[in-house]
GROMACS .gro file of C-alpha atoms in nm:
model
  345
    1MET     CA    1 -11.617  -5.682  -0.576
    2LYS     CA    2 -11.395  -5.659  -0.897
    3LEU     CA    3 -11.258  -5.333  -0.767
    4LEU     CA    4 -11.163  -5.505  -0.440
    5LYS     CA    5 -10.987  -5.776  -0.620
    6ARG     CA    6 -10.775  -5.528  -0.819
    7ILE     CA    7 -10.669  -5.308  -0.514
    8ALA     CA    8 -10.609  -5.609  -0.268
    9PRO     CA    9 -10.246  -5.673  -0.400
   10LEU     CA   10 -10.164  -5.306  -0.354
   11PHE     CA   11 -10.268  -5.323   0.012
   12LEU     CA   12 -10.062  -5.627   0.051
   13VAL     CA   13  -9.738  -5.448  -0.097
   14VAL     CA   14  -9.796  -5.153   0.129
   15ALA     CA   15  -9.834  -5.371   0.429
   16LEU     CA   16  -9.532  -5.559   0.342
   17CYS     CA   17  -9.316  -5.252   0.292
   18GLY     CA   18  -9.452  -5.097   0.604
   19CYS     CA   19  -9.355  -5.387   0.810
   20SER     CA   20  -8.979  -5.345   0.716
   21SER     CA   21  -8.763  -5.268   1.018
   22THR     CA   22  -8.484  -5.106   0.818
   23GLY     CA   23  -8.595  -4.828   0.592
   24LEU     CA   24  -8.375  -4.618   0.347
   25GLY     CA   25  -8.367  -4.353   0.610
   26ASP     CA   26  -8.163  -4.587   0.833
   27LYS     CA   27  -7.895  -4.628   0.561
   28VAL     CA   28  -7.633  -4.424   0.373
   29ILE     CA   29  -7.630  -4.445  -0.003
   30VAL     CA   30  -7.322  -4.561  -0.195
   31LYS     CA   31  -7.247  -4.389  -0.511
   32ALA     CA   32  -6.919  -4.537  -0.612
   33LEU     CA   33  -6.669  -4.805  -0.501
   34PHE     CA   34  -6.286  -4.789  -0.543
   35LEU     CA   35  -6.086  -5.101  -0.498
   36ASP     CA   36  -5.708  -5.157  -0.522
   37HIS     CA   37  -5.442  -5.387  -0.407
   38GLN     CA   38  -5.085  -5.294  -0.300
   39GLN     CA   39  -4.945  -5.462   0.013
   40GLN     CA   40  -5.310  -5.527   0.106
   41TYR     CA   41  -5.653  -5.478  -0.024
   42ILE     CA   42  -5.800  -5.128  -0.002
   43ALA     CA   43  -6.167  -5.038  -0.028
   44GLN     CA   44  -6.280  -4.671  -0.069
   45VAL     CA   45  -6.641  -4.613  -0.066
   46LEU     CA   46  -6.819  -4.288  -0.171
   47VAL     CA   47  -7.133  -4.231   0.017
   48LEU     CA   48  -7.398  -3.958   0.017
   49GLU     CA   49  -7.427  -3.833   0.366
   50PRO     CA   50  -7.738  -3.633   0.463
   51GLN     CA   51  -7.669  -3.275   0.592
   52PRO     CA   52  -7.935  -3.054   0.769
   53SER     CA   53  -8.002  -2.738   0.575
   54ALA     CA   54  -8.052  -2.384   0.703
   55ASP     CA   55  -8.408  -2.393   0.544
   56ALA     CA   56  -8.657  -2.562   0.778
   57GLY     CA   57  -8.753  -2.912   0.662
   58GLU     CA   58  -8.474  -2.945   0.394
   59VAL     CA   59  -8.185  -3.187   0.383
   60SER     CA   60  -7.880  -3.155   0.156
   61GLU     CA   61  -7.638  -3.437   0.065
   62THR     CA   62  -7.259  -3.427   0.094
   63ILE     CA   63  -7.025  -3.691  -0.055
   64ARG     CA   64  -6.797  -3.864   0.196
   65LEU     CA   65  -6.523  -4.115   0.135
   66ILE     CA   66  -6.480  -4.397   0.392
   67GLU     CA   67  -6.202  -4.654   0.363
   68GLY     CA   68  -6.106  -5.007   0.481
   69ARG     CA   69  -5.797  -5.216   0.442
   70GLY     CA   70  -5.740  -5.591   0.494
   71SER     CA   71  -5.552  -5.896   0.377
   72THR     CA   72  -5.861  -5.995   0.178
   73LEU     CA   73  -6.095  -5.807  -0.027
   74ALA     CA   74  -6.388  -5.923   0.196
   75GLU     CA   75  -6.203  -5.787   0.508
   76ALA     CA   76  -6.125  -5.453   0.337
   77VAL     CA   77  -6.488  -5.398   0.233
   78GLY     CA   78  -6.614  -5.511   0.576
   79LYS     CA   79  -6.388  -5.251   0.743
   80ALA     CA   80  -6.499  -4.974   0.526
   81GLU     CA   81  -6.864  -5.072   0.601
   82SER     CA   82  -6.792  -5.078   0.974
   83ALA     CA   83  -6.658  -4.722   0.962
   84ARG     CA   84  -7.030  -4.607   0.963
   85ALA     CA   85  -7.287  -4.670   1.220
   86GLU     CA   86  -7.548  -4.690   0.932
   87GLU     CA   87  -7.592  -4.967   0.703
   88LEU     CA   88  -7.453  -4.913   0.359
   89PHE     CA   89  -7.708  -4.918   0.077
   90TYR     CA   90  -7.560  -5.034  -0.258
   91GLY     CA   91  -7.883  -5.016  -0.466
   92GLN     CA   92  -7.791  -4.694  -0.627
   93ASN     CA   93  -7.415  -4.767  -0.674
   94GLU     CA   94  -7.324  -4.645  -1.026
   95LEU     CA   95  -6.956  -4.729  -1.052
   96LEU     CA   96  -6.678  -4.961  -0.968
   97LEU     CA   97  -6.324  -4.819  -1.029
   98LEU     CA   98  -6.034  -5.059  -1.003
   99GLY     CA   99  -5.687  -4.927  -0.918
  100PRO     CA  100  -5.355  -5.039  -1.103
  101GLY     CA  101  -5.296  -5.326  -0.856
  102LEU     CA  102  -5.613  -5.501  -0.923
  103GLN     CA  103  -5.584  -5.435  -1.295
  104GLN     CA  104  -5.260  -5.622  -1.308
  105GLN     CA  105  -5.370  -5.908  -1.088
  106GLY     CA  106  -5.704  -6.018  -0.931
  107MET     CA  107  -5.940  -5.825  -1.147
  108SER     CA  108  -6.162  -6.121  -1.246
  109GLU     CA  109  -6.179  -6.252  -0.891
  110CYS     CA  110  -6.267  -5.901  -0.758
  111CYS     CA  111  -6.564  -5.882  -0.994
  112ARG     CA  112  -6.683  -6.211  -0.917
  113PHE     CA  113  -6.676  -6.158  -0.528
  114LEU     CA  114  -6.873  -5.822  -0.585
  115TYR     CA  115  -7.118  -5.992  -0.811
  116GLU     CA  116  -7.190  -6.268  -0.557
  117ASN     CA  117  -7.222  -6.028  -0.263
  118SER     CA  118  -7.435  -5.728  -0.173
  119ALA     CA  119  -7.161  -5.466  -0.232
  120GLY     CA  120  -7.197  -5.514  -0.618
  121ARG     CA  121  -7.477  -5.430  -0.854
  122PRO     CA  122  -7.478  -5.652  -1.161
  123ASN     CA  123  -7.526  -5.348  -1.407
  124MET     CA  124  -7.286  -5.105  -1.248
  125ALA     CA  125  -7.021  -4.977  -1.478
  126VAL     CA  126  -6.660  -5.098  -1.412
  127TRP     CA  127  -6.350  -4.891  -1.512
  128GLY     CA  128  -5.978  -4.914  -1.450
  129ILE     CA  129  -5.811  -4.592  -1.326
  130ASN     CA  130  -5.456  -4.488  -1.359
  131LEU     CA  131  -5.408  -4.382  -0.986
  132SER     CA  132  -5.346  -4.610  -0.687
  133ALA     CA  133  -5.544  -4.567  -0.372
  134ASP     CA  134  -5.254  -4.407  -0.198
  135GLU     CA  135  -5.249  -4.138  -0.461
  136GLN     CA  136  -5.622  -4.066  -0.370
  137PRO     CA  137  -5.790  -4.052  -0.700
  138LEU     CA  138  -6.113  -3.985  -0.541
  139THR     CA  139  -6.160  -3.743  -0.258
  140SER     CA  140  -6.484  -3.582  -0.101
  141ASP     CA  141  -6.396  -3.262  -0.287
  142ASN     CA  142  -6.352  -3.397  -0.639
  143ALA     CA  143  -6.577  -3.704  -0.641
  144SER     CA  144  -6.891  -3.532  -0.781
  145ALA     CA  145  -6.671  -3.395  -1.078
  146VAL     CA  146  -6.504  -3.724  -1.143
  147LEU     CA  147  -6.821  -3.912  -1.150
  148GLU     CA  148  -6.972  -3.661  -1.386
  149GLY     CA  149  -6.669  -3.675  -1.615
  150ILE     CA  150  -6.708  -4.061  -1.624
  151ARG     CA  151  -7.080  -4.036  -1.707
  152ARG     CA  152  -7.006  -3.793  -1.989
  153LEU     CA  153  -6.753  -4.049  -2.125
  154GLU     CA  154  -7.038  -4.303  -2.130
  155GLU     CA  155  -7.284  -4.067  -2.286
  156ARG     CA  156  -7.034  -3.989  -2.568
  157GLY     CA  157  -7.016  -4.353  -2.659
  158GLY     CA  158  -6.707  -4.452  -2.462
  159TYR     CA  159  -6.679  -4.838  -2.430
  160CYS     CA  160  -6.871  -4.961  -2.136
  161THR     CA  161  -6.824  -5.280  -1.945
  162TYR     CA  162  -7.053  -5.394  -1.670
  163LEU     CA  163  -7.000  -5.607  -1.347
  164TYR     CA  164  -7.203  -5.895  -1.464
  165GLN     CA  165  -7.000  -5.937  -1.790
  166LEU     CA  166  -6.665  -5.936  -1.608
  167ALA     CA  167  -6.784  -6.170  -1.341
  168ALA     CA  168  -6.924  -6.423  -1.595
  169ALA     CA  169  -6.636  -6.391  -1.845
  170GLN     CA  170  -6.477  -6.741  -1.896
  171GLY     CA  171  -6.200  -6.636  -2.145
  172GLY     CA  172  -6.148  -6.288  -2.279
  173SER     CA  173  -6.293  -5.976  -2.130
  174ILE     CA  174  -6.230  -5.598  -2.186
  175LEU     CA  175  -6.176  -5.338  -1.924
  176PRO     CA  176  -6.209  -4.964  -2.030
  177LEU     CA  177  -5.970  -4.731  -1.862
  178VAL     CA  178  -5.991  -4.367  -1.747
  179LYS     CA  179  -5.711  -4.133  -1.672
  180LEU     CA  180  -5.746  -3.868  -1.404
  181SER     CA  181  -5.514  -3.585  -1.429
  182GLY     CA  182  -5.567  -3.269  -1.202
  183GLU     CA  183  -5.859  -3.242  -0.985
  184ASP     CA  184  -6.132  -3.351  -1.227
  185ASP     CA  185  -6.004  -3.393  -1.585
  186VAL     CA  186  -6.122  -3.743  -1.687
  187GLN     CA  187  -6.002  -3.889  -2.019
  188MET     CA  188  -6.043  -4.226  -2.168
  189PRO     CA  189  -5.702  -4.352  -2.295
  190GLY     CA  190  -5.789  -4.706  -2.404
  191LEU     CA  191  -5.887  -5.052  -2.310
  192THR     CA  192  -5.724  -5.336  -2.148
  193PHE     CA  193  -5.787  -5.693  -2.297
  194TYR     CA  194  -5.776  -5.973  -2.046
  195GLN     CA  195  -5.728  -6.339  -2.116
  196ASN     CA  196  -5.780  -6.587  -1.830
  197GLY     CA  197  -5.785  -6.294  -1.593
  198ALA     CA  198  -5.451  -6.143  -1.703
  199PRO     CA  199  -5.389  -5.833  -1.898
  200VAL     CA  200  -5.256  -5.930  -2.241
  201ALA     CA  201  -5.310  -5.642  -2.472
  202HIS     CA  202  -5.396  -5.275  -2.491
  203MET     CA  203  -5.627  -5.111  -2.740
  204SER     CA  204  -5.663  -4.739  -2.808
  205GLY     CA  205  -5.777  -4.503  -3.091
  206ASN     CA  206  -5.938  -4.683  -3.380
  207GLU     CA  207  -5.881  -5.012  -3.217
  208MET     CA  208  -6.103  -4.903  -2.924
  209GLU     CA  209  -6.363  -4.776  -3.167
  210LEU     CA  210  -6.377  -5.101  -3.347
  211ALA     CA  211  -6.383  -5.304  -3.020
  212ALA     CA  212  -6.703  -5.089  -2.914
  213LEU     CA  213  -6.872  -5.177  -3.253
  214PHE     CA  214  -6.781  -5.552  -3.239
  215SER     CA  215  -6.925  -5.555  -2.882
  216GLY     CA  216  -7.254  -5.403  -3.009
  217GLN     CA  217  -7.196  -5.068  -2.863
  218LYS     CA  218  -7.246  -4.757  -3.068
  219GLY     CA  219  -6.889  -4.601  -3.013
  220THR     CA  220  -6.808  -4.238  -3.024
  221GLY     CA  221  -6.833  -4.204  -3.405
  222GLN     CA  222  -6.479  -4.050  -3.406
  223LEU     CA  223  -6.211  -4.213  -3.612
  224GLN     CA  224  -5.853  -4.097  -3.647
  225MET     CA  225  -5.630  -4.131  -3.956
  226GLU     CA  226  -5.269  -4.041  -4.043
  227SER     CA  227  -5.215  -3.831  -4.366
  228GLU     CA  228  -4.910  -3.681  -4.529
  229ASN     CA  229  -5.013  -3.344  -4.370
  230GLY     CA  230  -5.072  -3.478  -4.020
  231PRO     CA  231  -5.368  -3.641  -3.817
  232ILE     CA  232  -5.720  -3.608  -3.925
  233THR     CA  233  -6.031  -3.678  -3.722
  234LEU     CA  234  -6.346  -3.792  -3.901
  235THR     CA  235  -6.690  -3.802  -3.756
  236ILE     CA  236  -6.901  -4.091  -3.885
  237ARG     CA  237  -7.274  -4.078  -3.920
  238SER     CA  238  -7.461  -4.411  -3.851
  239PRO     CA  239  -7.169  -4.640  -3.822
  240LYS     CA  240  -7.281  -5.006  -3.885
  241LEU     CA  241  -7.135  -5.349  -3.912
  242ILE     CA  242  -7.290  -5.611  -4.134
  243TYR     CA  243  -7.195  -5.978  -4.064
  244GLU     CA  244  -7.202  -6.264  -4.313
  245CYS     CA  245  -7.079  -6.614  -4.229
  246VAL     CA  246  -6.970  -6.812  -4.561
  247GLU     CA  247  -6.938  -7.190  -4.552
  248GLN     CA  248  -6.708  -7.357  -4.805
  249GLU     CA  249  -6.667  -7.726  -4.800
  250SER     CA  250  -6.446  -7.781  -4.479
  251SER     CA  251  -6.384  -7.414  -4.394
  252MET     CA  252  -6.584  -7.112  -4.272
  253THR     CA  253  -6.529  -6.737  -4.308
  254LEU     CA  254  -6.678  -6.459  -4.111
  255HIS     CA  255  -6.709  -6.148  -4.332
  256ILE     CA  256  -6.765  -5.807  -4.146
  257ARG     CA  257  -6.846  -5.510  -4.356
  258PHE     CA  258  -6.810  -5.171  -4.193
  259SER     CA  259  -7.026  -4.892  -4.347
  260GLY     CA  260  -7.125  -4.528  -4.263
  261HIS     CA  261  -7.084  -4.180  -4.398
  262VAL     CA  262  -6.828  -3.922  -4.309
  263GLU     CA  263  -7.009  -3.619  -4.178
  264GLN     CA  264  -6.697  -3.416  -4.092
  265MET     CA  265  -6.337  -3.401  -4.136
  266THR     CA  266  -6.110  -3.199  -3.908
  267GLY     CA  267  -5.732  -3.137  -3.928
  268GLU     CA  268  -5.467  -2.930  -4.063
  269SER     CA  269  -5.428  -2.862  -4.449
  270LEU     CA  270  -5.733  -3.063  -4.540
  271PRO     CA  271  -5.791  -3.069  -4.913
  272GLY     CA  272  -6.090  -2.876  -5.037
  273ALA     CA  273  -6.146  -3.081  -5.346
  274ARG     CA  274  -6.398  -3.368  -5.317
  275GLU     CA  275  -6.183  -3.608  -5.523
  276GLU     CA  276  -5.894  -3.555  -5.289
  277ARG     CA  277  -6.105  -3.615  -4.986
  278ARG     CA  278  -6.218  -3.936  -5.150
  279SER     CA  279  -5.861  -4.040  -5.174
  280LEU     CA  280  -5.815  -3.972  -4.805
  281LEU     CA  281  -6.117  -4.171  -4.722
  282LYS     CA  282  -5.991  -4.461  -4.924
  283GLU     CA  283  -5.670  -4.462  -4.739
  284LEU     CA  284  -5.863  -4.443  -4.398
  285ASN     CA  285  -6.054  -4.745  -4.510
  286ARG     CA  286  -5.741  -4.925  -4.579
  287GLN     CA  287  -5.605  -4.838  -4.237
  288LEU     CA  288  -5.918  -4.951  -4.072
  289GLU     CA  289  -5.899  -5.286  -4.233
  290GLN     CA  290  -5.544  -5.330  -4.096
  291THR     CA  291  -5.652  -5.211  -3.748
  292ALA     CA  292  -5.934  -5.474  -3.748
  293VAL     CA  293  -5.679  -5.742  -3.836
  294ASP     CA  294  -5.480  -5.641  -3.525
  295VAL     CA  295  -5.797  -5.637  -3.294
  296VAL     CA  296  -5.906  -5.981  -3.411
  297ARG     CA  297  -5.559  -6.119  -3.376
  298LYS     CA  298  -5.536  -5.999  -3.004
  299SER     CA  299  -5.879  -6.104  -2.913
  300PHE     CA  300  -6.000  -6.413  -3.097
  301SER     CA  301  -5.852  -6.744  -2.999
  302ASP     CA  302  -5.935  -7.080  -2.846
  303GLU     CA  303  -5.908  -6.908  -2.498
  304SER     CA  304  -6.085  -6.583  -2.567
  305ASP     CA  305  -6.377  -6.457  -2.771
  306PRO     CA  306  -6.501  -6.126  -2.610
  307PHE     CA  307  -6.693  -6.026  -2.934
  308GLY     CA  308  -6.882  -6.349  -2.980
  309PHE     CA  309  -6.735  -6.440  -3.314
  310LEU     CA  310  -6.763  -6.817  -3.249
  311ASN     CA  311  -7.149  -6.787  -3.191
  312ARG     CA  312  -7.170  -6.640  -3.543
  313PHE     CA  313  -6.989  -6.931  -3.701
  314ARG     CA  314  -7.215  -7.170  -3.493
  315ASN     CA  315  -7.529  -6.999  -3.608
  316LYS     CA  316  -7.421  -7.094  -3.962
  317ASN     CA  317  -7.318  -7.464  -3.907
  318GLU     CA  318  -7.268  -7.561  -3.534
  319GLN     CA  319  -7.118  -7.899  -3.611
  320LEU     CA  320  -6.856  -7.766  -3.855
  321ALA     CA  321  -6.780  -7.462  -3.644
  322LEU     CA  322  -6.708  -7.668  -3.340
  323ALA     CA  323  -6.489  -7.912  -3.527
  324LEU     CA  324  -6.288  -7.628  -3.676
  325ALA     CA  325  -6.268  -7.463  -3.350
  326GLU     CA  326  -6.139  -7.791  -3.177
  327ASN     CA  327  -5.873  -7.816  -3.455
  328GLY     CA  328  -5.775  -7.458  -3.406
  329VAL     CA  329  -5.838  -7.385  -3.775
  330LEU     CA  330  -6.122  -7.144  -3.694
  331TYR     CA  331  -5.880  -6.914  -3.507
  332GLN     CA  332  -5.653  -6.841  -3.803
  333PRO     CA  333  -5.640  -6.467  -3.924
  334GLU     CA  334  -5.801  -6.535  -4.258
  335SER     CA  335  -6.121  -6.673  -4.071
  336VAL     CA  336  -6.239  -6.331  -4.004
  337VAL     CA  337  -6.227  -6.081  -4.296
  338PHE     CA  338  -6.302  -5.720  -4.234
  339SER     CA  339  -6.373  -5.468  -4.504
  340SER     CA  340  -6.441  -5.084  -4.454
  341ALA     CA  341  -6.664  -4.896  -4.698
  342LEU     CA  342  -6.707  -4.568  -4.541
  343GLN     CA  343  -6.834  -4.292  -4.791
  344LEU     CA  344  -6.855  -3.921  -4.808
  345LEU     CA  345  -7.199  -3.750  -4.757
   0.00000   0.00000   0.00000
């Protein structure tokens, strides 16, 4: 009897699944969605199309690109969907790419529309791409390589933003960018920072690395610095941020300490002496502190807070933090103090 009670729910699940009139075999799987706006909205959908194989009983998959255009985003997506007799299955959609037109205007509205409709998955990654729809950044031939290139960027710690974050953003949000050159060369040139749905600043290099860390992401662990002998790349082991909010009478300060160890330095004419390398690292720490000031200045205001700094103030003293925020005092540059303490191994 106990065994019957345990397996009864399983029979119920099987029965419910078996009664479905539309199985996955009646659908085509969507792998990526590219949206843009020029004179009209453009939706390009990458789908996996089953292809019979020469071997009996085996089926291969080919990537196909289908497109729809319309005066609204819903119309463009609907026309792309109607281009196939089968229903589109968005459950495995990995990626949303936004073209230059939507990056300039309508990015937030686009993400909210997809989040509220079946064409979007809350946890699919969102990237801005440098080519417009008419320049055909994605084709049936290069789609696999492009998707793999973007996946490698994510694995290496490239900044990631997901649909649910952009759809829910009230003030500031960040869109990572990819640059496609050639058939499948995918690079990450930087980030675009949005305020009230409009692009207001660009971040690249060390700014992008700090933005990842401020967002709780691991980052790539690669930092750049300028020396007298040219650019130097440093690989950081275990980069970490330590936050401490300090309250003083009628003011508050958020102290952020950046720590980690330099595992490797690469560049031309690197000094061999350890003491000279320490001097280089001291200069890098100084450069990072100035970079952090720029990142905070671009992103932290009464209208935007993508890194959640306000919540850290509120966790210390909510009443005081809200009062300082209302008066605009909290958003002064001196309210967030960043210090870098990277060391040599």
